PDB file of C-alpha atoms in Angstrom:
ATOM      1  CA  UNK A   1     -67.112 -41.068 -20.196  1.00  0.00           C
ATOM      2  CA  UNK A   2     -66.497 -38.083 -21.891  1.00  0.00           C
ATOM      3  CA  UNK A   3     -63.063 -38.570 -22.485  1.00  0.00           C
ATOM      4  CA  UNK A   4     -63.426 -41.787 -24.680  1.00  0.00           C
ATOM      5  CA  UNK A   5     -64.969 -38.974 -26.801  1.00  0.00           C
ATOM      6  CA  UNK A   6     -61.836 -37.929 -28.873  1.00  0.00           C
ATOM      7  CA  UNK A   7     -63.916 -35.674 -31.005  1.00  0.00           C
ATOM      8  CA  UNK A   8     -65.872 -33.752 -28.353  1.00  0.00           C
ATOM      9  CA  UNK A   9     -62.201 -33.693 -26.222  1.00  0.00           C
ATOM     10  CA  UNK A  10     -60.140 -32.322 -28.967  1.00  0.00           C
ATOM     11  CA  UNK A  11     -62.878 -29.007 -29.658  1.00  0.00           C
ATOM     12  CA  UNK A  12     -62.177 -28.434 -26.168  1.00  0.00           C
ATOM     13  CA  UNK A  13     -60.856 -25.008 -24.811  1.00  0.00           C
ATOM     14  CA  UNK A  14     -57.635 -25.291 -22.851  1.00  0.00           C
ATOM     15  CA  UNK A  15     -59.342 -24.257 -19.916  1.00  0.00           C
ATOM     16  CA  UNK A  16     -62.187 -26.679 -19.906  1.00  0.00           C
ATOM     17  CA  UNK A  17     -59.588 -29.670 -20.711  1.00  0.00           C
ATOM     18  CA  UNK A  18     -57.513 -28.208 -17.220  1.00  0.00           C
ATOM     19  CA  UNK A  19     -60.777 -28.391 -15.730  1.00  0.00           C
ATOM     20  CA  UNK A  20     -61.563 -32.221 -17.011  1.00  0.00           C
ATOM     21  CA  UNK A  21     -57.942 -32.758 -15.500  1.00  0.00           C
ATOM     22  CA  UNK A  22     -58.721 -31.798 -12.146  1.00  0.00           C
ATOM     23  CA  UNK A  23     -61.966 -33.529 -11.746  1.00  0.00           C
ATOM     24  CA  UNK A  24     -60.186 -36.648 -12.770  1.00  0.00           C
ATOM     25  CA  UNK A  25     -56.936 -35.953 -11.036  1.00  0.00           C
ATOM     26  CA  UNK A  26     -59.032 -34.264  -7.435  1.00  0.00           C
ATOM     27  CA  UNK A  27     -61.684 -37.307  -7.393  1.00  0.00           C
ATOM     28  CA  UNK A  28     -58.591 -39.964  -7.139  1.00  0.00           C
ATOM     29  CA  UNK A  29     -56.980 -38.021  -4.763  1.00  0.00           C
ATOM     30  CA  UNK A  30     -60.588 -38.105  -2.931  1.00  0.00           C
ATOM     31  CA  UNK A  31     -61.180 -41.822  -2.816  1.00  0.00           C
ATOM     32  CA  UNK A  32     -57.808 -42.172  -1.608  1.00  0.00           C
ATOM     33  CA  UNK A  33     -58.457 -39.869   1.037  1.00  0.00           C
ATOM     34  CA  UNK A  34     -61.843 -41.808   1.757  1.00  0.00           C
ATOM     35  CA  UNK A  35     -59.843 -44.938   1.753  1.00  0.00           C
ATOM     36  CA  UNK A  36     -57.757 -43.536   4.340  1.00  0.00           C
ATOM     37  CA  UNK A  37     -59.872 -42.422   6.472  1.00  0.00           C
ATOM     38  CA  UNK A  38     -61.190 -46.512   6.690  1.00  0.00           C
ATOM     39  CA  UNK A  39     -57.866 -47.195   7.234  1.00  0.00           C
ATOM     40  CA  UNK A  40     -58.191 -44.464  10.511  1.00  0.00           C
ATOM     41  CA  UNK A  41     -60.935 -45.618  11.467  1.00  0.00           C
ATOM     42  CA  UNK A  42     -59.923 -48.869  11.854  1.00  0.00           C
ATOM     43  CA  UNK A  43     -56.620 -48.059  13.450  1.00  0.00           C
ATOM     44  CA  UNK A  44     -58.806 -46.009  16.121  1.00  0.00           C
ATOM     45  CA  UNK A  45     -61.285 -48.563  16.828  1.00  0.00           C
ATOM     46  CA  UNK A  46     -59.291 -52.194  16.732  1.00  0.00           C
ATOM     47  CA  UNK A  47     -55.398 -51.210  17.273  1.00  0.00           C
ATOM     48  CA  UNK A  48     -56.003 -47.748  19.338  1.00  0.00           C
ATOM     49  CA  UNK A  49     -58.965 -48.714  21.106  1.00  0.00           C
ATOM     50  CA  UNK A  50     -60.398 -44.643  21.089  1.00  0.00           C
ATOM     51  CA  UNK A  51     -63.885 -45.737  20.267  1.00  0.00           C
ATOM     52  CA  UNK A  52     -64.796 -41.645  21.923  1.00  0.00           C
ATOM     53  CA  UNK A  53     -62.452 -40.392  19.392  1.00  0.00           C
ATOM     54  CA  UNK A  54     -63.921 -42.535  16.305  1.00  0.00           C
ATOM     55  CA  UNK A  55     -66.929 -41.408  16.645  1.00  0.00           C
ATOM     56  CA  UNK A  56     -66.314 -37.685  17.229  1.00  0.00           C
ATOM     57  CA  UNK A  57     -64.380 -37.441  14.173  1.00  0.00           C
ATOM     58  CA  UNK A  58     -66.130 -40.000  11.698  1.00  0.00           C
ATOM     59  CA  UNK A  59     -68.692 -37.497  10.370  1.00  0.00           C
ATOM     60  CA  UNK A  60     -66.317 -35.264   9.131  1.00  0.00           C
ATOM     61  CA  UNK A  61     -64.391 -38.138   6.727  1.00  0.00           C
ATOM     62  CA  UNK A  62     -66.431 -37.283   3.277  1.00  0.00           C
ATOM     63  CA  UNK A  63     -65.720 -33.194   4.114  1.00  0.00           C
ATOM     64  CA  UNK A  64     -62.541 -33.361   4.356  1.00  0.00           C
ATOM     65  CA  UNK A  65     -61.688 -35.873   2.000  1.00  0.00           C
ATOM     66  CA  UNK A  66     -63.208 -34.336  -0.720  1.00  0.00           C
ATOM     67  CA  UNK A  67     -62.400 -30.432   0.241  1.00  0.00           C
ATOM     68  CA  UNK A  68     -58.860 -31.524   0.745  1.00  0.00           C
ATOM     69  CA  UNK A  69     -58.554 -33.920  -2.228  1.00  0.00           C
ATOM     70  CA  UNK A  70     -59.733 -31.005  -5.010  1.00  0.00           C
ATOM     71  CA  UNK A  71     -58.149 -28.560  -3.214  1.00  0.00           C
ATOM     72  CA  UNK A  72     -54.648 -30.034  -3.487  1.00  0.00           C
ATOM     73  CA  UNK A  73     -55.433 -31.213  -6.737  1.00  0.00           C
ATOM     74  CA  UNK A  74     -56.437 -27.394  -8.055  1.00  0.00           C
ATOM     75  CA  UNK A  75     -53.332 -26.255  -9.985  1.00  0.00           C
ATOM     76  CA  UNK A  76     -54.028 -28.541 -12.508  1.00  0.00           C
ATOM     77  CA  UNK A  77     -56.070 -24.936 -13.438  1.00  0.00           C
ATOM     78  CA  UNK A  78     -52.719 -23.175 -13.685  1.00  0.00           C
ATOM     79  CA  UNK A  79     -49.173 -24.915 -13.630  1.00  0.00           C
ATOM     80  CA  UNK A  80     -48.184 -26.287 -16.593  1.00  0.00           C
ATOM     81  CA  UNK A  81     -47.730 -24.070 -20.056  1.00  0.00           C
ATOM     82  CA  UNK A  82     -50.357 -25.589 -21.497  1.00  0.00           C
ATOM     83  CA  UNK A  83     -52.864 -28.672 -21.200  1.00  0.00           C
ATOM     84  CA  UNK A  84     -53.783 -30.354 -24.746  1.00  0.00           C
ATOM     85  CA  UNK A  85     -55.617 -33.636 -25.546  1.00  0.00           C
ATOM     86  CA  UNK A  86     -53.625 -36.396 -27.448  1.00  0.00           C
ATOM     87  CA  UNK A  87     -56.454 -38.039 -29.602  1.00  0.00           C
ATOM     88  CA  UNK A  88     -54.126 -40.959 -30.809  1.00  0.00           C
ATOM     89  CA  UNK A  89     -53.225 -41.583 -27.562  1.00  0.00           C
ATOM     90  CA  UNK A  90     -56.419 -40.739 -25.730  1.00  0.00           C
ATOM     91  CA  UNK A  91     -54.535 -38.860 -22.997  1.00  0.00           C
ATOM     92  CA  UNK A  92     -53.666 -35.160 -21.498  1.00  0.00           C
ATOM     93  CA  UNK A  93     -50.527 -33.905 -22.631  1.00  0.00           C
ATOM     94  CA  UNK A  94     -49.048 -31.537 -20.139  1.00  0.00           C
ATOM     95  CA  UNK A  95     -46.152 -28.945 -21.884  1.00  0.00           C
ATOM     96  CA  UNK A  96     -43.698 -27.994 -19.661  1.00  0.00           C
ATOM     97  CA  UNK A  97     -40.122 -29.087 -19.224  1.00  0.00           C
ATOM     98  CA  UNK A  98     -39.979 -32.779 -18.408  1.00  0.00           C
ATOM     99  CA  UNK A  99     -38.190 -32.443 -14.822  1.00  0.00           C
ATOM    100  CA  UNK A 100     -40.654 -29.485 -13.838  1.00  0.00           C
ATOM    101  CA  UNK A 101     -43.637 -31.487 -15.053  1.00  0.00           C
ATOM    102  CA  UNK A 102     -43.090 -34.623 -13.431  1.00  0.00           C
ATOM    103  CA  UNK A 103     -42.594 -32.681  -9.961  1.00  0.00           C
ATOM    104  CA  UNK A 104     -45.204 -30.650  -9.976  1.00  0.00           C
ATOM    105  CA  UNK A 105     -47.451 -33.813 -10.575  1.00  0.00           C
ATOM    106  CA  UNK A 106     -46.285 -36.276  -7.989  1.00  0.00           C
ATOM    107  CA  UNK A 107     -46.633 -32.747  -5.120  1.00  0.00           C
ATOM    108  CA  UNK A 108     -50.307 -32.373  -6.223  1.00  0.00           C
ATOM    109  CA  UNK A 109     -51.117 -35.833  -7.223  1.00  0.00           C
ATOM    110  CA  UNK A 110     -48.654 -39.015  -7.181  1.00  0.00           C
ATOM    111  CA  UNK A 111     -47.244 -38.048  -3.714  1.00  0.00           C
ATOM    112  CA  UNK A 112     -50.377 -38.761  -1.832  1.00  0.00           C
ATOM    113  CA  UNK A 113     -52.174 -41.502  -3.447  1.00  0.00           C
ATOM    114  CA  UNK A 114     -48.758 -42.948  -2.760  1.00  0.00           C
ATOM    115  CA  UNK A 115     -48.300 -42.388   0.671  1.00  0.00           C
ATOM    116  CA  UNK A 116     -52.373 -43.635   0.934  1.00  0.00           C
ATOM    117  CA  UNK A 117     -51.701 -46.922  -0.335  1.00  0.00           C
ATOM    118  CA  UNK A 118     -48.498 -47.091   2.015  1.00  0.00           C
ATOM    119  CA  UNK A 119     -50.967 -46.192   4.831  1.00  0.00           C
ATOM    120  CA  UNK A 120     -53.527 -49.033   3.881  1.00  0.00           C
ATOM    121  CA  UNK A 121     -51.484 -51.714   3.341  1.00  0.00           C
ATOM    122  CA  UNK A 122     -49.794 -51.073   6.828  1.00  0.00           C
ATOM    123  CA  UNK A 123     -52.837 -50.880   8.402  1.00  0.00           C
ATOM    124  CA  UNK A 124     -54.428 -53.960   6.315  1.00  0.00           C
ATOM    125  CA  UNK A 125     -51.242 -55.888   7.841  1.00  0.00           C
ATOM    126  CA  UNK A 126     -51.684 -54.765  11.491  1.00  0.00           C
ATOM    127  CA  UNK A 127     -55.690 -55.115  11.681  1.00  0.00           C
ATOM    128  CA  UNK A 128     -55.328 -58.860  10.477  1.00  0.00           C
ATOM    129  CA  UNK A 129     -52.648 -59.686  12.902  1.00  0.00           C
ATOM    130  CA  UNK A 130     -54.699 -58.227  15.812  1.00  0.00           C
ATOM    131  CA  UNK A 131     -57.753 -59.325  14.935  1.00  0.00           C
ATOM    132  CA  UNK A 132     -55.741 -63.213  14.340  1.00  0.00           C
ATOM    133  CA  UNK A 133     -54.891 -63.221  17.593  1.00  0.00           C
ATOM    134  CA  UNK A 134     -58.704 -63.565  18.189  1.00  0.00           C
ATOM    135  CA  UNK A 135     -59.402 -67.125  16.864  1.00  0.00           C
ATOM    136  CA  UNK A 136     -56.394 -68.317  17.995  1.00  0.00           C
ATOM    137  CA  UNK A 137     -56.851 -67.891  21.399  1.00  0.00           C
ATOM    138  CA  UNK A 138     -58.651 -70.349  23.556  1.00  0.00           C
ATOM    139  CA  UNK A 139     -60.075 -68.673  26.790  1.00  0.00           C
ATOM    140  CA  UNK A 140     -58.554 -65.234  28.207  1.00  0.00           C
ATOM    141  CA  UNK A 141     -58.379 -62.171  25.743  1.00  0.00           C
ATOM    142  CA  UNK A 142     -60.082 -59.035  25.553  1.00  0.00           C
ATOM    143  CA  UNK A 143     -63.507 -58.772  24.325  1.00  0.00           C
ATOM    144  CA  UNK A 144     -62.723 -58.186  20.232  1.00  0.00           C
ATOM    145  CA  UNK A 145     -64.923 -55.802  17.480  1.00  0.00           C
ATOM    146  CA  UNK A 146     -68.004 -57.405  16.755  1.00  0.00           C
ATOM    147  CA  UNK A 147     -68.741 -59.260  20.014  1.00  0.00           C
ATOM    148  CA  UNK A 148     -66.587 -61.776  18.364  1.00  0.00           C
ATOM    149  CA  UNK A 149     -66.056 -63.579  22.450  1.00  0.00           C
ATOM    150  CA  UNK A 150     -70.026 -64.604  21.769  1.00  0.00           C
ATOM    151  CA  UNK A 151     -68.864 -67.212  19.584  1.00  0.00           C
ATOM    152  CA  UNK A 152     -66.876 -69.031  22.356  1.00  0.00           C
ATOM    153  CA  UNK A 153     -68.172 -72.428  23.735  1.00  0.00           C
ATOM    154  CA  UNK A 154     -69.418 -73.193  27.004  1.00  0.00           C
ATOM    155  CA  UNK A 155     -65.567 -74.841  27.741  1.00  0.00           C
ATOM    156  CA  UNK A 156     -63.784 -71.531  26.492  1.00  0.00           C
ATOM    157  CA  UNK A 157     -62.878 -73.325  22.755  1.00  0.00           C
ATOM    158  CA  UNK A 158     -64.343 -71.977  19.792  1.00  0.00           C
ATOM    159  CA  UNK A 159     -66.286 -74.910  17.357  1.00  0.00           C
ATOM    160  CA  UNK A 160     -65.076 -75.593  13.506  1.00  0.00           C
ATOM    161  CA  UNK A 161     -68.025 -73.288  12.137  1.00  0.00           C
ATOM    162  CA  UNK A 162     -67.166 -70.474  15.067  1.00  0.00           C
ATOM    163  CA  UNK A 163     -63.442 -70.095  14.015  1.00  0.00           C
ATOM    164  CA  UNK A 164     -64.848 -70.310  10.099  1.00  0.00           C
ATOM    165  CA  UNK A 165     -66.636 -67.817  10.715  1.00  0.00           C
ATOM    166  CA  UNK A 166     -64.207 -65.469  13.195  1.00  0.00           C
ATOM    167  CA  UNK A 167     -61.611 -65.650  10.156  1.00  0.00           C
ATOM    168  CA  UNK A 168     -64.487 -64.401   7.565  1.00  0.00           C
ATOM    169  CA  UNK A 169     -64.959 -61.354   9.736  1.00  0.00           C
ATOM    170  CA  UNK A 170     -61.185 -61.048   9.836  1.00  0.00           C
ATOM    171  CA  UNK A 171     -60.604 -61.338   5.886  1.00  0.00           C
ATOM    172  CA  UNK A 172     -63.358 -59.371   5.470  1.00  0.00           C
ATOM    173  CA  UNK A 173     -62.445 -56.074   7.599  1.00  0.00           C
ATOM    174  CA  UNK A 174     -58.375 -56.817   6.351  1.00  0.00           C
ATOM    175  CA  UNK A 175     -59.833 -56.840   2.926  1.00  0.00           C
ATOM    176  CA  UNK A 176     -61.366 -53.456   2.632  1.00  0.00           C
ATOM    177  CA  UNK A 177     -58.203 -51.009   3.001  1.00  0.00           C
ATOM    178  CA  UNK A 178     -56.147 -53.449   0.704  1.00  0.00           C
ATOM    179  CA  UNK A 179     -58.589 -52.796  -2.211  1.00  0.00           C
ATOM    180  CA  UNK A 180     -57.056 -49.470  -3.225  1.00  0.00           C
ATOM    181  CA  UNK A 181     -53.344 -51.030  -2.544  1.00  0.00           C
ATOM    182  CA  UNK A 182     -54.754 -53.408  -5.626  1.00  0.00           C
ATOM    183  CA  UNK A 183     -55.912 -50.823  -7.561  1.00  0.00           C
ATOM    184  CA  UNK A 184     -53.695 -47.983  -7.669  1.00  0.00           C
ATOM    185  CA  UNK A 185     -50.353 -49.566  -6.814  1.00  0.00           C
ATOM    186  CA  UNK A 186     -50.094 -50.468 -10.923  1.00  0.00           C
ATOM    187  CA  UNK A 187     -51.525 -46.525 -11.245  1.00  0.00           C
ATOM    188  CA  UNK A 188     -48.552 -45.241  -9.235  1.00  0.00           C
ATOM    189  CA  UNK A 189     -45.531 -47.642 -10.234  1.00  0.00           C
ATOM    190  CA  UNK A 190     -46.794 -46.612 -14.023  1.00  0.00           C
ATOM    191  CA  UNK A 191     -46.047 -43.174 -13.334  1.00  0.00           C
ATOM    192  CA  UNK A 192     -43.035 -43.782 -12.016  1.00  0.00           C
ATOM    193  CA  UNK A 193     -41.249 -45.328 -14.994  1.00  0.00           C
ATOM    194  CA  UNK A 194     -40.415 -42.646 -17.305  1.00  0.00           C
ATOM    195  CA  UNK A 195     -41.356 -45.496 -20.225  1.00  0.00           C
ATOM    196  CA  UNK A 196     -43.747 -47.473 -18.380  1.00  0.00           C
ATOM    197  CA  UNK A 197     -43.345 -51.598 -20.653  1.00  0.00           C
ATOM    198  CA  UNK A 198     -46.712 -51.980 -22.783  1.00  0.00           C
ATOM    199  CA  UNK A 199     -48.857 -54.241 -20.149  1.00  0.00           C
ATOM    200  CA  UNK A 200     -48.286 -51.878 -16.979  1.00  0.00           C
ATOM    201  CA  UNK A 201     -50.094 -49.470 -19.039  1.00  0.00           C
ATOM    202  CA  UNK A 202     -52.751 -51.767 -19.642  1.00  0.00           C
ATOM    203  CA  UNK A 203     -53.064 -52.803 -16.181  1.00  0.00           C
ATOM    204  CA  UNK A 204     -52.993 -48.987 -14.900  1.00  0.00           C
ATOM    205  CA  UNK A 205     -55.502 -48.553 -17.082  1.00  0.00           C
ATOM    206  CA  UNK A 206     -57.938 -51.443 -16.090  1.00  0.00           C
ATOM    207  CA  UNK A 207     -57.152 -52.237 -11.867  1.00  0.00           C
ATOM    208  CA  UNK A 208     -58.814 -48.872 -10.957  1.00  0.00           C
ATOM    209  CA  UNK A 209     -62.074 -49.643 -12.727  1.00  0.00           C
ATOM    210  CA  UNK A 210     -62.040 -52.658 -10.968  1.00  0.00           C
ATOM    211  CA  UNK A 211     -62.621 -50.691  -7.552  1.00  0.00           C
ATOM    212  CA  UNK A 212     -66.495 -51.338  -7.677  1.00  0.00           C
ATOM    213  CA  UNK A 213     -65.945 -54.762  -8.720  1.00  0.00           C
ATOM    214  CA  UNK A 214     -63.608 -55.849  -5.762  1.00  0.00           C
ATOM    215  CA  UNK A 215     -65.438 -53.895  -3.142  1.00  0.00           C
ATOM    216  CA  UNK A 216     -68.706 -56.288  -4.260  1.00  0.00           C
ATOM    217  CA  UNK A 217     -66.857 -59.039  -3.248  1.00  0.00           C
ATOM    218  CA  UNK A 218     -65.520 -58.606  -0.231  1.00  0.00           C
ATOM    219  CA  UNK A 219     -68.946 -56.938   0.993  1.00  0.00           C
ATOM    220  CA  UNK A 220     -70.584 -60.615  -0.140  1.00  0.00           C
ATOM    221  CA  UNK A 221     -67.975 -62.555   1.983  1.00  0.00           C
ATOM    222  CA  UNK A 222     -70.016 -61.263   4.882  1.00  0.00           C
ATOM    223  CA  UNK A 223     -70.927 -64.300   7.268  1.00  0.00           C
ATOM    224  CA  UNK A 224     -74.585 -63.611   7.189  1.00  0.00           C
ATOM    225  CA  UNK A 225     -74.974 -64.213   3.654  1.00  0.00           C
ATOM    226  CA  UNK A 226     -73.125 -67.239   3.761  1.00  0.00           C
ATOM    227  CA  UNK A 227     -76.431 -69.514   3.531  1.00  0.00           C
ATOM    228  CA  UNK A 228     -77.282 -67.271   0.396  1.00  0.00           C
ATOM    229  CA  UNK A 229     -74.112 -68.176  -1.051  1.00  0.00           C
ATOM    230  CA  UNK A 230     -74.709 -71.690  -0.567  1.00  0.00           C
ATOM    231  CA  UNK A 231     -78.290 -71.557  -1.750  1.00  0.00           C
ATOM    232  CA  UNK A 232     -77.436 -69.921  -5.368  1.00  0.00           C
ATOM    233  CA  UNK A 233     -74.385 -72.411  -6.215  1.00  0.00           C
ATOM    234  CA  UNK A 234     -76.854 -74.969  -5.126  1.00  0.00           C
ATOM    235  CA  UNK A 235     -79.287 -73.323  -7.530  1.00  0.00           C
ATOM    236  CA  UNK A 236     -76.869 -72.872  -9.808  1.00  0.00           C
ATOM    237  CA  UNK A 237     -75.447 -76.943 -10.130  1.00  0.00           C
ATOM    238  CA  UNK A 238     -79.397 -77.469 -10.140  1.00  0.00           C
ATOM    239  CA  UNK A 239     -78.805 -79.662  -7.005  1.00  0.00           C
ATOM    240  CA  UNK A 240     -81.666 -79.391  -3.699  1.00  0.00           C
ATOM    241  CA  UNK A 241     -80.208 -76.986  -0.765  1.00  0.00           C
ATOM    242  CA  UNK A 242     -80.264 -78.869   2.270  1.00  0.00           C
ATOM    243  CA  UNK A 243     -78.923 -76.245   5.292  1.00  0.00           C
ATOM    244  CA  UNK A 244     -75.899 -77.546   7.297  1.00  0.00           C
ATOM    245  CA  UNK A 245     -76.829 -78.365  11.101  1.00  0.00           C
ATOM    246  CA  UNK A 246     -73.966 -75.564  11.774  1.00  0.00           C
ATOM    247  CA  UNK A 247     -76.377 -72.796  10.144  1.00  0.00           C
ATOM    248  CA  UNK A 248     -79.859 -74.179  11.955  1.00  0.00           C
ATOM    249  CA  UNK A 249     -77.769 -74.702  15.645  1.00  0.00           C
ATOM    250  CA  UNK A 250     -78.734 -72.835  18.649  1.00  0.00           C
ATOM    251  CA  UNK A 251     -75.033 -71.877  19.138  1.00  0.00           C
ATOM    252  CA  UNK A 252     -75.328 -69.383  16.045  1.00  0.00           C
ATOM    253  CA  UNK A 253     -78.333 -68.332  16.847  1.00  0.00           C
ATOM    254  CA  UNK A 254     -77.333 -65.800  19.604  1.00  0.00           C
ATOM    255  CA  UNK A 255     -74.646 -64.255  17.767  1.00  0.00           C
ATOM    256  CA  UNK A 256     -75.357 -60.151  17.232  1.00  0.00           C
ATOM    257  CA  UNK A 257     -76.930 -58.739  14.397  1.00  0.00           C
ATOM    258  CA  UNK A 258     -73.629 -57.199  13.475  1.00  0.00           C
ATOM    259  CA  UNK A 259     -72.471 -60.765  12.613  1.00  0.00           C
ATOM    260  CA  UNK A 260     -75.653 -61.905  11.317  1.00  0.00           C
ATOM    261  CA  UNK A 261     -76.220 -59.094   9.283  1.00  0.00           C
ATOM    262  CA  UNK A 262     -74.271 -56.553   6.704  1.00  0.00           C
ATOM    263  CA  UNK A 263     -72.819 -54.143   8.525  1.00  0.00           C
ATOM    264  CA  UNK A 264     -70.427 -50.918   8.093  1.00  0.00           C
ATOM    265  CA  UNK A 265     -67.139 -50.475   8.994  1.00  0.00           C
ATOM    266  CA  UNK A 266     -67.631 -47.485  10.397  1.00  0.00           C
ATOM    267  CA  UNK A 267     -69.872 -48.644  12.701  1.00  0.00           C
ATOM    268  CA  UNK A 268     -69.265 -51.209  15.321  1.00  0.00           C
ATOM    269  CA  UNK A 269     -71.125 -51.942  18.083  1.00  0.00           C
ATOM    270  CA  UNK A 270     -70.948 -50.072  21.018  1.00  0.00           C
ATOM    271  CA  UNK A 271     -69.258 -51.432  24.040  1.00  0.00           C
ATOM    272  CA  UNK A 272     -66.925 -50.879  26.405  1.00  0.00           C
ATOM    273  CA  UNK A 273     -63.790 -52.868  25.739  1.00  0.00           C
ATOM    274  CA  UNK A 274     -62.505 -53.688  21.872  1.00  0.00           C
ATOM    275  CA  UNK A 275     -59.609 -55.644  21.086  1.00  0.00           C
ATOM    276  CA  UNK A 276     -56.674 -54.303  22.601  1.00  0.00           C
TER     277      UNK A 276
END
């Protein structure tokens, strides 16, 4: 916020703009490092199968993430010639040679939200396939995250509603580490070009503030709120809500409460087998 300011950012001492640059530079680096550690998490508990090992190491994500993420991001405080604020452009203006410059700020910067998004995206791909293989089997597989073998019938064959609902789930955990591919991957490609064209800049500037924004949805595309859903278009097209015999049938009804309700990803429930 303060750096739509242009008057409050150009009385600013070269040491407290180097120190606006970091914050901004070492909290991207963070949620990238946050976003990664989703992406390990998920890798551990649906491809790896190490539920032990998720859970020894899952309270120490937010540490590391953000000691490493500033801490990488600290020379901002000292590379560089000099750090001055471009009021026309609204921007930090690094002066150094060009070739230096640009190196220094993909090793402390660029480099790893880079390799993040590379991370996510193949771990978005390989969750989704795994967890596919779910719905589309019939009868024998491995018991999946989320008790998702409850939802089979009596004759081993999941109903229209139950494989609705398995590829929700599915979308929904696949979802989450693509976010930040979405969001920064205009961020990165920007700073790649050394004359980025006119709408990349705009869209740099506008996907990342769209984090909060994306993460809402795919947090309301969980199942259990699907009768919600339903209930506020209905209320919406000012039409009566009548419930679907699928949501009031006995063959939801015994499905666990981390299907029926919001639920973290870090946190699935505890048995002994996941989807292998």
């Amino acid at each position: 916020m303060f750096i739509f300011n242009n008057t409050y950012m150009s009385n600013l001492t070269e040491i407290h703009l180097r120190a606006f640059l970091w914050l901004m530079a070492g909290s991207t680096v963070t949620f990238i490092f946050l976003s990664v550690c989703m992406g390990i998490q998920l890798v551990l508990m649906v491809l790896a199968n190490q539920r032990l090992m998720a859970e020894r190491v899952q309270p120490w994500y937010e540490v590391v993430s953000f000691l490493t993420g500033f801490l990488i991001t600290h020379p901002y405080m000292y590379l560089f010639k000099s750090v001055r604020w471009v009021p026309t452009a609204q921007m930090f203006y690094l002066e150094d040679d060009i070739s230096v410059s640009k190196r220094n700020v993909w090793l402390i910067h660029w480099t790893w939200v880079f390799v993040g998004i590379v991370f996510l995206f193949c771990v978005a791909i390989a969750v989704y396939l795994q967890m596919a293989r779910v719905w589309r089997a019939k009868a024998e597989f491995q018991r999946p995250p989320e008790h998702l073998d409850k939802l089979r019938s009596r004759d081993g064959r999941y109903t229209d509603a139950e494989r609705r609902h398995i590829r929700s789930v599915t979308t929904r955990v696949t979802l989450y580490p693509m976010i930040p591919v979405i969001t920064q991957t205009m961020v990165v490609t920007c700073n790649l070009l050394p004359r980025p064209p006119f709408w990349l800049f705009v869209m740099a500037n506008i996907m990342p503030t769209l984090q909060g924004t994306f993460n809402f949805l795919v947090y309301i595309m969980n199942p259990a709120l699907d009768v919600f859903r339903k209930a506020l278009v209905d209320l919406f097209l000012c039409r009566s809500y009548v419930p679907d015999k699928i949501e009031l049938s006995d063959s939801m009804q015994h499905l666990p409460s981390t299907l029926r309700g919001p639920g973290s990803l870090y946190s699935l429930p505890k048995d002994d087998h996941v989807l292998a």
